[in-house]
């Protein structure tokens, strides 16, 4: 039932129009669409997402990447000059499944014991469903938004984002005053995330008879020394307040030719997690420094294979405070203004918006990253509803927030220029 204000009564808050049954149904509907990436089956979700958003009054269209991968773009509002825009960026793709590990079919949208179980329930079809329900609540409430709400429901986040958000950015299609990415954060507000730099380290030895290992130079033994130097190494004197220190995982090792031969070569695969501000060049140099300091006589070559930058919205930031204040339970009973802010140990498309476009971006959504990518992935139905309420409040309050910010900026510039 839709709350109906009595004549003369105050209008119910926008979050009162969020309906738990609807957000659940939307999430179930989305989980039932198999959008696994790889191979990248996002097109299967395009009709459903486009219809859901068009039914709310959005102008929708599909952006197709050069490689043919679709992202749904939807705008609620009228794009008038000076009208602020709040962007919701969510990825439609999900990671593959090992079906034998699941106790329920991963694409059936099973609801049980207060949870939705299925691939993408937490990462991140639950978050997309919550955002759509947030807009639905705004529409149902009849509130005049005063801001445009834009959805970018993108392809390819799980394999790097090049065919989704990155291509939208490169095409100049991302224009917003602020952005919320409803990835799973256990309903907290995430303002920073680590990046990743990966490389192969080729280690060179000298082959010889395995019966006399001291006569040659074992690349396996040298690779073991490099492994000891890098794995769990401490890279940074000043840990990031939300992200801690950089880490290095020596993830794979391949080497040697036969039991009776001194190994002439060995290869390591490493994954060095990075902090905001670290470039690929910085990280490469830190790895070389660490190897040279610990094993100066080893013959090796580092071949970088992958880099995605870390990113953050530096605190304090008014948009982080605004989203934090939109969360259920926000108010004087809360422990403190920054109580909810967290960092993520993995990357999201937020980095493109923060680093490339300097759009204030927070990650906030239902479910936990602990459930993401595993078997029997789930999200609590209560979390879906709570996230939808927060997002409804953020959408409804964004115009006032942006106007306050603009006023504060005007005051600031008056003060700094001495004009009153
Ligand atoms: Zn995700």
mmCIF file of C-alpha atoms and ligand atoms in Angstrom:
data_model
loop_
_atom_site.group_PDB
_atom_site.id
_atom_site.type_symbol
_atom_site.label_atom_id
_atom_site.label_comp_id
_atom_site.label_asym_id
_atom_site.label_seq_id
_atom_site.Cartn_x
_atom_site.Cartn_y
_atom_site.Cartn_z
ATOM 1 C CA UNK A 1 0.000 0.000 0.000
ATOM 2 C CA UNK A 2 1.218 3.417 -0.883
ATOM 3 C CA UNK A 3 1.253 5.829 2.086
ATOM 4 C CA UNK A 4 -1.314 8.550 1.436
ATOM 5 C CA UNK A 5 -0.941 11.743 3.408
ATOM 6 C CA UNK A 6 -4.076 13.046 5.088
ATOM 7 C CA UNK A 7 -5.138 16.484 3.825
ATOM 8 C CA UNK A 8 -2.898 19.067 5.407
ATOM 9 C CA UNK A 9 -0.531 16.429 6.795
ATOM 10 C CA UNK A 10 3.182 16.484 6.045
ATOM 11 C CA UNK A 11 4.160 14.375 3.048
ATOM 12 C CA UNK A 12 5.743 11.043 4.124
ATOM 13 C CA UNK A 13 9.496 10.908 3.558
ATOM 14 C CA UNK A 14 10.511 9.515 0.200
ATOM 15 C CA UNK A 15 11.996 6.359 1.719
ATOM 16 C CA UNK A 16 8.517 5.442 2.997
ATOM 17 C CA UNK A 17 7.634 4.676 -0.624
ATOM 18 C CA UNK A 18 10.297 1.963 -0.936
ATOM 19 C CA UNK A 19 8.580 -1.414 -1.140
ATOM 20 C CA UNK A 20 10.436 -4.513 0.038
ATOM 21 C CA UNK A 21 8.429 -6.798 -2.248
ATOM 22 C CA UNK A 22 9.248 -4.748 -5.324
ATOM 23 C CA UNK A 23 12.969 -4.455 -4.725
ATOM 24 C CA UNK A 24 13.093 -8.189 -4.066
ATOM 25 C CA UNK A 25 11.203 -8.929 -7.304
ATOM 26 C CA UNK A 26 13.506 -6.701 -9.316
ATOM 27 C CA UNK A 27 16.601 -8.311 -7.822
ATOM 28 C CA UNK A 28 15.222 -11.808 -8.500
ATOM 29 C CA UNK A 29 14.376 -10.827 -12.067
ATOM 30 C CA UNK A 30 17.912 -9.557 -12.672
ATOM 31 C CA UNK A 31 19.623 -12.562 -11.063
ATOM 32 C CA UNK A 32 17.625 -14.829 -13.369
ATOM 33 C CA UNK A 33 19.322 -13.279 -16.392
ATOM 34 C CA UNK A 34 22.623 -15.013 -17.084
ATOM 35 C CA UNK A 35 25.133 -12.213 -17.745
ATOM 36 C CA UNK A 36 28.331 -14.134 -17.158
ATOM 37 C CA UNK A 37 31.589 -12.447 -18.065
ATOM 38 C CA UNK A 38 33.558 -14.038 -19.553
ATOM 39 C CA UNK A 39 32.225 -14.437 -22.162
ATOM 40 C CA UNK A 40 30.270 -11.178 -21.624
ATOM 41 C CA UNK A 41 26.592 -11.875 -21.935
ATOM 42 C CA UNK A 42 25.327 -8.454 -20.787
ATOM 43 C CA UNK A 43 23.057 -8.062 -23.813
ATOM 44 C CA UNK A 44 20.694 -10.597 -22.223
ATOM 45 C CA UNK A 45 19.822 -8.003 -19.547
ATOM 46 C CA UNK A 46 19.368 -5.006 -21.828
ATOM 47 C CA UNK A 47 15.621 -5.400 -22.571
ATOM 48 C CA UNK A 48 14.711 -5.928 -18.898
ATOM 49 C CA UNK A 49 16.784 -3.002 -17.618
ATOM 50 C CA UNK A 50 15.634 -0.689 -20.393
ATOM 51 C CA UNK A 51 11.982 -1.573 -19.762
ATOM 52 C CA UNK A 52 12.260 -1.158 -15.986
ATOM 53 C CA UNK A 53 13.789 2.306 -16.330
ATOM 54 C CA UNK A 54 11.578 3.452 -19.212
ATOM 55 C CA UNK A 55 8.537 2.494 -17.119
ATOM 56 C CA UNK A 56 9.717 5.001 -14.494
ATOM 57 C CA UNK A 57 9.858 7.776 -17.076
ATOM 58 C CA UNK A 58 13.537 7.592 -17.992
ATOM 59 C CA UNK A 59 14.898 8.293 -21.449
ATOM 60 C CA UNK A 60 16.883 5.165 -22.155
ATOM 61 C CA UNK A 61 19.289 4.107 -24.822
ATOM 62 C CA UNK A 62 21.995 1.537 -25.317
ATOM 63 C CA UNK A 63 25.650 2.407 -25.756
ATOM 64 C CA UNK A 64 27.498 -0.305 -27.641
ATOM 65 C CA UNK A 65 31.252 -0.562 -27.204
ATOM 66 C CA UNK A 66 33.552 -1.023 -30.173
ATOM 67 C CA UNK A 67 33.700 -4.691 -29.253
ATOM 68 C CA UNK A 68 29.894 -4.928 -29.308
ATOM 69 C CA UNK A 69 29.215 -4.945 -25.552
ATOM 70 C CA UNK A 70 26.106 -3.018 -24.466
ATOM 71 C CA UNK A 71 25.646 -0.626 -21.538
ATOM 72 C CA UNK A 72 22.223 0.802 -20.698
ATOM 73 C CA UNK A 73 22.089 4.573 -20.222
ATOM 74 C CA UNK A 74 18.963 6.042 -18.680
ATOM 75 C CA UNK A 75 18.178 9.593 -17.618
ATOM 76 C CA UNK A 76 15.378 10.696 -15.339
ATOM 77 C CA UNK A 77 15.020 14.452 -15.585
ATOM 78 C CA UNK A 78 15.178 17.115 -18.195
ATOM 79 C CA UNK A 79 18.839 18.102 -18.646
ATOM 80 C CA UNK A 80 18.158 21.794 -18.080
ATOM 81 C CA UNK A 81 21.183 24.081 -17.749
ATOM 82 C CA UNK A 82 22.380 24.348 -14.158
ATOM 83 C CA UNK A 83 20.402 21.312 -13.083
ATOM 84 C CA UNK A 84 22.637 18.937 -11.114
ATOM 85 C CA UNK A 85 23.120 15.311 -12.123
ATOM 86 C CA UNK A 86 23.539 12.341 -9.809
ATOM 87 C CA UNK A 87 24.977 9.289 -11.570
ATOM 88 C CA UNK A 88 24.313 5.697 -10.540
ATOM 89 C CA UNK A 89 26.943 3.422 -12.047
ATOM 90 C CA UNK A 90 26.376 -0.335 -11.762
ATOM 91 C CA UNK A 91 27.798 -3.270 -13.655
ATOM 92 C CA UNK A 92 25.485 -5.798 -15.239
ATOM 93 C CA UNK A 93 28.037 -8.572 -15.744
ATOM 94 C CA UNK A 94 28.688 -11.305 -13.192
ATOM 95 C CA UNK A 95 31.606 -13.685 -12.748
ATOM 96 C CA UNK A 96 31.336 -17.321 -13.916
ATOM 97 C CA UNK A 97 30.101 -20.130 -11.656
ATOM 98 C CA UNK A 98 31.308 -23.607 -10.785
ATOM 99 C CA UNK A 99 27.842 -25.118 -10.637
ATOM 100 C CA UNK A 100 28.912 -28.234 -8.767
ATOM 101 C CA UNK A 101 29.848 -26.034 -5.784
ATOM 102 C CA UNK A 102 26.374 -24.501 -5.529
ATOM 103 C CA UNK A 103 23.510 -25.910 -3.445
ATOM 104 C CA UNK A 104 20.911 -24.028 -5.546
ATOM 105 C CA UNK A 105 20.798 -23.258 -9.272
ATOM 106 C CA UNK A 106 22.831 -20.033 -9.591
ATOM 107 C CA UNK A 107 20.509 -18.307 -12.059
ATOM 108 C CA UNK A 108 17.112 -19.151 -10.575
ATOM 109 C CA UNK A 109 16.871 -16.346 -8.040
ATOM 110 C CA UNK A 110 16.108 -18.585 -5.057
ATOM 111 C CA UNK A 111 14.693 -16.731 -2.039
ATOM 112 C CA UNK A 112 15.138 -18.542 1.262
ATOM 113 C CA UNK A 113 15.471 -17.565 4.928
ATOM 114 C CA UNK A 114 15.478 -13.844 4.243
ATOM 115 C CA UNK A 115 18.106 -14.085 1.535
ATOM 116 C CA UNK A 116 18.237 -13.950 -2.232
ATOM 117 C CA UNK A 117 20.737 -16.581 -3.378
ATOM 118 C CA UNK A 118 22.214 -16.491 -6.876
ATOM 119 C CA UNK A 119 25.133 -15.301 -8.966
ATOM 120 C CA UNK A 120 25.159 -11.515 -8.841
ATOM 121 C CA UNK A 121 22.807 -11.282 -5.835
ATOM 122 C CA UNK A 122 25.452 -9.287 -3.961
ATOM 123 C CA UNK A 123 27.757 -8.297 -6.834
ATOM 124 C CA UNK A 124 25.847 -6.378 -7.961
ATOM 125 C CA UNK A 125 22.349 -6.986 -9.251
ATOM 126 C CA UNK A 126 21.040 -6.438 -5.716
ATOM 127 C CA UNK A 127 22.570 -2.957 -5.771
ATOM 128 C CA UNK A 128 21.128 -2.189 -9.201
ATOM 129 C CA UNK A 129 17.695 -3.357 -8.027
ATOM 130 C CA UNK A 130 17.991 -1.145 -4.939
ATOM 131 C CA UNK A 131 18.860 1.883 -7.086
ATOM 132 C CA UNK A 132 15.933 1.254 -9.427
ATOM 133 C CA UNK A 133 13.623 0.906 -6.415
ATOM 134 C CA UNK A 134 15.073 4.126 -5.002
ATOM 135 C CA UNK A 135 14.007 5.978 -8.139
ATOM 136 C CA UNK A 136 10.630 4.217 -8.114
ATOM 137 C CA UNK A 137 10.060 5.437 -4.570
ATOM 138 C CA UNK A 138 10.877 8.990 -5.652
ATOM 139 C CA UNK A 139 8.468 8.749 -8.581
ATOM 140 C CA UNK A 140 5.696 7.259 -6.425
ATOM 141 C CA UNK A 141 6.128 9.895 -3.750
ATOM 142 C CA UNK A 142 5.504 12.648 -6.279
ATOM 143 C CA UNK A 143 8.523 14.564 -4.997
ATOM 144 C CA UNK A 144 10.007 17.129 -7.393
ATOM 145 C CA UNK A 145 13.590 15.889 -7.708
ATOM 146 C CA UNK A 146 15.263 19.064 -8.927
ATOM 147 C CA UNK A 147 18.198 16.958 -10.141
ATOM 148 C CA UNK A 148 18.655 14.562 -13.012
ATOM 149 C CA UNK A 149 19.247 10.940 -12.032
ATOM 150 C CA UNK A 150 21.322 9.079 -14.601
ATOM 151 C CA UNK A 151 21.888 5.328 -14.651
ATOM 152 C CA UNK A 152 24.892 3.790 -16.380
ATOM 153 C CA UNK A 153 24.335 0.039 -16.193
ATOM 154 C CA UNK A 154 27.513 -1.122 -17.757
ATOM 155 C CA UNK A 155 29.248 -4.128 -19.267
ATOM 156 C CA UNK A 156 32.613 -5.628 -18.477
ATOM 157 C CA UNK A 157 33.403 -4.454 -14.946
ATOM 158 C CA UNK A 158 34.478 -7.924 -13.849
ATOM 159 C CA UNK A 159 37.228 -8.154 -16.461
ATOM 160 C CA UNK A 160 38.524 -4.610 -16.153
ATOM 161 C CA UNK A 161 35.839 -2.254 -17.441
ATOM 162 C CA UNK A 162 37.496 -1.438 -20.761
ATOM 163 C CA UNK A 163 34.342 -2.301 -22.735
ATOM 164 C CA UNK A 164 32.005 -0.586 -20.278
ATOM 165 C CA UNK A 165 32.668 2.411 -18.024
ATOM 166 C CA UNK A 166 36.121 3.133 -19.485
ATOM 167 C CA UNK A 167 34.698 3.377 -22.982
ATOM 168 C CA UNK A 168 31.805 5.573 -21.812
ATOM 169 C CA UNK A 169 34.366 7.879 -20.201
ATOM 170 C CA UNK A 170 36.521 7.915 -23.341
ATOM 171 C CA UNK A 171 33.468 8.706 -25.458
ATOM 172 C CA UNK A 172 32.707 11.771 -23.311
ATOM 173 C CA UNK A 173 29.375 10.358 -22.196
ATOM 174 C CA UNK A 174 29.933 10.591 -18.456
ATOM 175 C CA UNK A 175 28.908 13.950 -17.062
ATOM 176 C CA UNK A 176 27.744 14.159 -13.475
ATOM 177 C CA UNK A 177 28.175 16.191 -10.325
ATOM 178 C CA UNK A 178 28.551 13.094 -8.178
ATOM 179 C CA UNK A 179 28.196 9.337 -8.436
ATOM 180 C CA UNK A 180 27.127 6.382 -6.318
ATOM 181 C CA UNK A 181 28.286 2.893 -7.304
ATOM 182 C CA UNK A 182 25.978 0.429 -5.499
ATOM 183 C CA UNK A 183 28.520 -2.412 -5.224
ATOM 184 C CA UNK A 184 28.292 -4.509 -2.040
ATOM 185 C CA UNK A 185 29.678 -2.613 0.961
ATOM 186 C CA UNK A 186 27.465 -4.023 3.751
ATOM 187 C CA UNK A 187 25.569 -0.729 3.545
ATOM 188 C CA UNK A 188 28.616 1.313 4.464
ATOM 189 C CA UNK A 189 30.042 4.193 2.489
ATOM 190 C CA UNK A 190 33.291 3.260 0.743
ATOM 191 C CA UNK A 191 35.467 6.161 -0.345
ATOM 192 C CA UNK A 192 38.729 4.460 -1.303
ATOM 193 C CA UNK A 193 39.891 1.330 -3.021
ATOM 194 C CA UNK A 194 43.194 -0.340 -3.726
ATOM 195 C CA UNK A 195 44.487 -0.917 -7.214
ATOM 196 C CA UNK A 196 46.363 -3.889 -8.620
ATOM 197 C CA UNK A 197 49.630 -4.249 -10.530
ATOM 198 C CA UNK A 198 50.454 -7.699 -11.841
ATOM 199 C CA UNK A 199 53.621 -9.007 -13.426
ATOM 200 C CA UNK A 200 55.548 -12.074 -14.486
ATOM 201 C CA UNK A 201 59.016 -12.335 -13.021
ATOM 202 C CA UNK A 202 61.305 -14.416 -15.230
ATOM 203 C CA UNK A 203 64.240 -15.879 -13.316
ATOM 204 C CA UNK A 204 67.250 -17.179 -15.228
ATOM 205 C CA UNK A 205 69.609 -19.933 -14.055
ATOM 206 C CA UNK A 206 72.247 -22.216 -15.511
ATOM 207 C CA UNK A 207 71.326 -25.819 -16.285
ATOM 208 C CA UNK A 208 73.479 -28.658 -15.054
ATOM 209 C CA UNK A 209 73.298 -32.229 -13.803
ATOM 210 C CA UNK A 210 70.789 -32.639 -11.006
ATOM 211 C CA UNK A 211 73.165 -35.027 -9.257
ATOM 212 C CA UNK A 212 75.491 -32.112 -8.527
ATOM 213 C CA UNK A 213 73.208 -29.104 -7.876
ATOM 214 C CA UNK A 214 76.093 -26.864 -6.749
ATOM 215 C CA UNK A 215 77.593 -26.916 -10.267
ATOM 216 C CA UNK A 216 74.831 -24.928 -11.924
ATOM 217 C CA UNK A 217 72.562 -22.102 -10.866
ATOM 218 C CA UNK A 218 69.013 -23.093 -10.014
ATOM 219 C CA UNK A 219 66.392 -20.636 -11.201
ATOM 220 C CA UNK A 220 63.893 -22.417 -8.938
ATOM 221 C CA UNK A 221 66.074 -21.730 -5.885
ATOM 222 C CA UNK A 222 66.496 -18.075 -6.936
ATOM 223 C CA UNK A 223 62.761 -17.739 -7.549
ATOM 224 C CA UNK A 224 62.210 -19.059 -4.031
ATOM 225 C CA UNK A 225 64.438 -16.280 -2.676
ATOM 226 C CA UNK A 226 62.470 -13.681 -4.646
ATOM 227 C CA UNK A 227 59.246 -15.224 -3.354
ATOM 228 C CA UNK A 228 60.480 -14.911 0.212
ATOM 229 C CA UNK A 229 61.473 -11.292 -0.412
ATOM 230 C CA UNK A 230 58.151 -10.243 -1.967
ATOM 231 C CA UNK A 231 55.370 -12.312 -0.448
ATOM 232 C CA UNK A 232 53.876 -10.447 2.526
ATOM 233 C CA UNK A 233 56.601 -7.803 2.172
ATOM 234 C CA UNK A 234 56.115 -4.396 3.775
ATOM 235 C CA UNK A 235 56.195 -1.734 1.076
ATOM 236 C CA UNK A 236 55.122 1.480 2.691
ATOM 237 C CA UNK A 237 56.089 3.379 5.776
ATOM 238 C CA UNK A 238 52.765 5.244 5.961
ATOM 239 C CA UNK A 239 49.709 3.015 5.682
ATOM 240 C CA UNK A 240 46.566 4.538 4.179
ATOM 241 C CA UNK A 241 43.994 5.173 6.958
ATOM 242 C CA UNK A 242 41.312 3.103 5.195
ATOM 243 C CA UNK A 243 43.359 0.808 2.954
ATOM 244 C CA UNK A 244 46.316 -0.122 5.112
ATOM 245 C CA UNK A 245 49.607 -0.955 3.408
ATOM 246 C CA UNK A 246 50.252 -2.265 -0.096
ATOM 247 C CA UNK A 247 50.583 -6.041 -0.291
ATOM 248 C CA UNK A 248 52.203 -8.501 -2.651
ATOM 249 C CA UNK A 249 50.944 -12.007 -3.317
ATOM 250 C CA UNK A 250 53.260 -14.356 -5.149
ATOM 251 C CA UNK A 251 50.446 -16.248 -6.758
ATOM 252 C CA UNK A 252 51.995 -18.748 -9.199
ATOM 253 C CA UNK A 253 55.299 -20.441 -9.821
ATOM 254 C CA UNK A 254 56.392 -22.454 -12.856
ATOM 255 C CA UNK A 255 59.930 -23.704 -13.357
ATOM 256 C CA UNK A 256 62.436 -26.408 -14.134
ATOM 257 C CA UNK A 257 62.538 -29.048 -16.832
ATOM 258 C CA UNK A 258 63.174 -32.436 -15.197
ATOM 259 C CA UNK A 259 63.983 -34.007 -11.836
ATOM 260 C CA UNK A 260 67.602 -34.599 -12.756
ATOM 261 C CA UNK A 261 68.337 -31.169 -14.257
ATOM 262 C CA UNK A 262 69.275 -27.953 -12.408
ATOM 263 C CA UNK A 263 66.451 -25.580 -13.310
ATOM 264 C CA UNK A 264 67.552 -23.135 -16.033
ATOM 265 C CA UNK A 265 64.421 -20.987 -15.755
ATOM 266 C CA UNK A 266 61.509 -20.236 -13.475
ATOM 267 C CA UNK A 267 58.621 -17.814 -13.679
ATOM 268 C CA UNK A 268 56.592 -16.187 -10.915
ATOM 269 C CA UNK A 269 53.244 -14.445 -11.228
ATOM 270 C CA UNK A 270 52.767 -11.674 -8.688
ATOM 271 C CA UNK A 271 49.892 -9.382 -7.743
ATOM 272 C CA UNK A 272 50.954 -6.204 -5.976
ATOM 273 C CA UNK A 273 47.997 -4.262 -4.538
ATOM 274 C CA UNK A 274 48.468 -0.512 -4.696
ATOM 275 C CA UNK A 275 47.432 2.616 -2.822
ATOM 276 C CA UNK A 276 46.006 5.865 -4.233
ATOM 277 C CA UNK A 277 48.736 7.906 -5.870
ATOM 278 C CA UNK A 278 50.952 4.948 -6.808
ATOM 279 C CA UNK A 279 51.608 4.757 -10.539
ATOM 280 C CA UNK A 280 52.527 1.598 -12.432
ATOM 281 C CA UNK A 281 56.039 2.975 -12.673
ATOM 282 C CA UNK A 282 56.238 3.532 -8.882
ATOM 283 C CA UNK A 283 55.082 0.008 -8.198
ATOM 284 C CA UNK A 284 57.434 -1.562 -10.730
ATOM 285 C CA UNK A 285 60.311 0.335 -9.135
ATOM 286 C CA UNK A 286 59.293 -0.797 -5.633
ATOM 287 C CA UNK A 287 59.371 -4.439 -6.745
ATOM 288 C CA UNK A 288 62.785 -4.122 -8.383
ATOM 289 C CA UNK A 289 64.159 -2.320 -5.304
ATOM 290 C CA UNK A 290 62.912 -5.041 -3.016
ATOM 291 C CA UNK A 291 64.355 -7.863 -5.137
ATOM 292 C CA UNK A 292 67.699 -6.106 -5.584
ATOM 293 C CA UNK A 293 67.992 -5.410 -1.862
ATOM 294 C CA UNK A 294 67.240 -9.012 -0.867
ATOM 295 C CA UNK A 295 68.798 -10.997 -3.723
ATOM 296 C CA UNK A 296 71.386 -8.798 -5.464
ATOM 297 C CA UNK A 297 72.987 -11.678 -7.382
ATOM 298 C CA UNK A 298 69.830 -13.038 -9.014
ATOM 299 C CA UNK A 299 69.358 -12.766 -12.799
ATOM 300 C CA UNK A 300 65.739 -11.828 -13.482
ATOM 301 C CA UNK A 301 63.396 -9.717 -15.585
ATOM 302 C CA UNK A 302 60.067 -8.163 -14.551
ATOM 303 C CA UNK A 303 57.345 -8.113 -17.220
ATOM 304 C CA UNK A 304 54.267 -6.096 -16.150
ATOM 305 C CA UNK A 305 50.987 -7.635 -17.368
ATOM 306 C CA UNK A 306 48.150 -5.631 -15.781
ATOM 307 C CA UNK A 307 47.505 -2.405 -13.912
ATOM 308 C CA UNK A 308 44.418 -0.803 -12.503
ATOM 309 C CA UNK A 309 44.851 2.304 -10.424
ATOM 310 C CA UNK A 310 43.777 2.748 -6.850
ATOM 311 C CA UNK A 311 41.399 5.626 -6.201
ATOM 312 C CA UNK A 312 39.816 7.602 -3.404
ATOM 313 C CA UNK A 313 37.521 10.443 -2.560
ATOM 314 C CA UNK A 314 39.687 12.282 -0.040
ATOM 315 C CA UNK A 315 37.978 12.921 3.297
ATOM 316 C CA UNK A 316 36.452 15.031 4.559
ATOM 317 C CA UNK A 317 34.195 15.442 1.540
ATOM 318 C CA UNK A 318 30.662 16.868 1.562
ATOM 319 C CA UNK A 319 29.329 14.216 -0.850
ATOM 320 C CA UNK A 320 30.609 11.387 1.369
ATOM 321 C CA UNK A 321 28.941 13.091 4.349
ATOM 322 C CA UNK A 322 25.738 13.527 2.325
ATOM 323 C CA UNK A 323 25.470 9.829 1.382
ATOM 324 C CA UNK A 324 26.428 8.820 4.903
ATOM 325 C CA UNK A 325 23.613 10.995 6.261
ATOM 326 C CA UNK A 326 21.123 9.341 3.875
ATOM 327 C CA UNK A 327 21.689 5.915 5.438
ATOM 328 C CA UNK A 328 19.067 4.411 7.743
ATOM 329 C CA UNK A 329 19.808 5.290 11.321
ATOM 330 C CA UNK A 330 21.661 8.441 10.328
ATOM 331 C CA UNK A 331 21.172 11.213 12.804
ATOM 332 C CA UNK A 332 22.135 12.237 16.315
ATOM 333 C CA UNK A 333 22.116 8.630 17.587
ATOM 334 C CA UNK A 334 24.970 7.690 15.284
ATOM 335 C CA UNK A 335 28.459 7.245 16.686
ATOM 336 C CA UNK A 336 30.074 9.943 14.576
ATOM 337 C CA UNK A 337 30.055 11.564 11.192
ATOM 338 C CA UNK A 338 32.719 9.301 9.672
ATOM 339 C CA UNK A 339 31.659 6.115 11.406
ATOM 340 C CA UNK A 340 30.511 4.477 8.190
ATOM 341 C CA UNK A 341 33.419 5.238 5.863
ATOM 342 C CA UNK A 342 35.477 2.298 4.673
ATOM 343 C CA UNK A 343 38.082 1.359 2.076
ATOM 344 C CA UNK A 344 37.806 -1.588 -0.313
ATOM 345 C CA UNK A 345 40.541 -4.118 -0.928
ATOM 346 C CA UNK A 346 39.436 -4.551 -4.520
ATOM 347 C CA UNK A 347 38.752 -2.255 -7.413
ATOM 348 C CA UNK A 348 35.500 -1.087 -8.964
ATOM 349 C CA UNK A 349 34.550 1.188 -11.844
ATOM 350 C CA UNK A 350 34.583 4.045 -9.316
ATOM 351 C CA UNK A 351 38.253 4.510 -10.204
ATOM 352 C CA UNK A 352 37.456 5.735 -13.732
ATOM 353 C CA UNK A 353 35.063 8.348 -12.372
ATOM 354 C CA UNK A 354 37.379 9.464 -9.566
ATOM 355 C CA UNK A 355 40.697 9.406 -11.402
ATOM 356 C CA UNK A 356 39.777 10.266 -14.989
ATOM 357 C CA UNK A 357 36.881 12.680 -14.447
ATOM 358 C CA UNK A 358 37.275 13.832 -10.821
ATOM 359 C CA UNK A 359 33.613 13.108 -10.142
ATOM 360 C CA UNK A 360 33.050 12.720 -6.383
ATOM 361 C CA UNK A 361 32.181 9.021 -6.177
ATOM 362 C CA UNK A 362 31.270 6.739 -3.319
ATOM 363 C CA UNK A 363 30.545 3.023 -3.339
ATOM 364 C CA UNK A 364 27.534 2.045 -1.280
ATOM 365 C CA UNK A 365 25.324 -0.997 -1.638
ATOM 366 C CA UNK A 366 23.669 -4.075 -0.148
ATOM 367 C CA UNK A 367 25.447 -7.355 0.499
ATOM 368 C CA UNK A 368 29.016 -8.177 1.311
ATOM 369 C CA UNK A 369 32.045 -8.619 -0.868
ATOM 370 C CA UNK A 370 32.677 -11.766 1.203
ATOM 371 C CA UNK A 371 29.722 -13.372 -0.566
ATOM 372 C CA UNK A 372 30.659 -12.070 -3.997
ATOM 373 C CA UNK A 373 32.253 -14.390 -6.569
ATOM 374 C CA UNK A 374 31.777 -17.501 -4.383
ATOM 375 C CA UNK A 375 29.301 -20.376 -4.445
ATOM 376 C CA UNK A 376 25.798 -19.680 -3.063
ATOM 377 C CA UNK A 377 26.349 -15.908 -3.341
ATOM 378 C CA UNK A 378 23.583 -14.157 -1.426
ATOM 379 C CA UNK A 379 22.229 -10.837 -0.284
ATOM 380 C CA UNK A 380 19.909 -10.216 2.663
ATOM 381 C CA UNK A 381 16.473 -9.016 1.562
ATOM 382 C CA UNK A 382 16.507 -6.481 4.405
ATOM 383 C CA UNK A 383 19.738 -5.038 2.993
ATOM 384 C CA UNK A 384 18.111 -4.577 -0.409
ATOM 385 C CA UNK A 385 15.334 -2.554 1.198
ATOM 386 C CA UNK A 386 17.718 -0.534 3.359
ATOM 387 C CA UNK A 387 19.907 0.314 0.355
ATOM 388 C CA UNK A 388 16.854 1.327 -1.674
ATOM 389 C CA UNK A 389 15.821 3.697 1.143
ATOM 390 C CA UNK A 390 19.261 5.289 1.265
ATOM 391 C CA UNK A 391 19.369 5.684 -2.505
ATOM 392 C CA UNK A 392 15.855 7.148 -2.565
ATOM 393 C CA UNK A 393 16.904 9.735 0.016
ATOM 394 C CA UNK A 394 20.078 10.500 -1.911
ATOM 395 C CA UNK A 395 18.160 11.009 -5.162
ATOM 396 C CA UNK A 396 15.491 13.140 -3.504
ATOM 397 C CA UNK A 397 18.007 15.221 -1.547
ATOM 398 C CA UNK A 398 20.655 15.650 -4.209
ATOM 399 C CA UNK A 399 19.385 18.926 -5.666
ATOM 400 C CA UNK A 400 19.434 20.598 -2.239
ATOM 401 C CA UNK A 401 22.849 19.142 -1.516
ATOM 402 C CA UNK A 402 24.211 20.458 -4.822
ATOM 403 C CA UNK A 403 22.636 23.881 -4.224
ATOM 404 C CA UNK A 404 24.212 24.062 -0.747
ATOM 405 C CA UNK A 405 27.571 23.131 -2.249
ATOM 406 C CA UNK A 406 27.252 25.777 -4.937
ATOM 407 C CA UNK A 407 26.331 28.358 -2.293
ATOM 408 C CA UNK A 408 29.292 27.297 -0.145
ATOM 409 C CA UNK A 409 31.585 27.596 -3.178
ATOM 410 C CA UNK A 410 30.237 31.088 -3.895
ATOM 411 C CA UNK A 411 30.837 32.112 -0.279
ATOM 412 C CA UNK A 412 34.299 30.607 -0.402
ATOM 413 C CA UNK A 413 35.220 32.494 -3.556
ATOM 414 C CA UNK A 414 33.774 35.719 -2.145
ATOM 415 C CA UNK A 415 35.902 35.272 0.945
ATOM 416 C CA UNK A 416 39.023 34.396 -0.991
ATOM 417 C CA UNK A 417 38.574 37.298 -3.393
ATOM 418 C CA UNK A 418 37.686 39.689 -0.571
ATOM 419 C CA UNK A 419 34.351 40.661 -2.147
ATOM 420 C CA UNK A 420 31.266 40.633 0.054
HETATM 421 ZN ZN1 LIG B 1 31.142 -5.815 -8.586
#
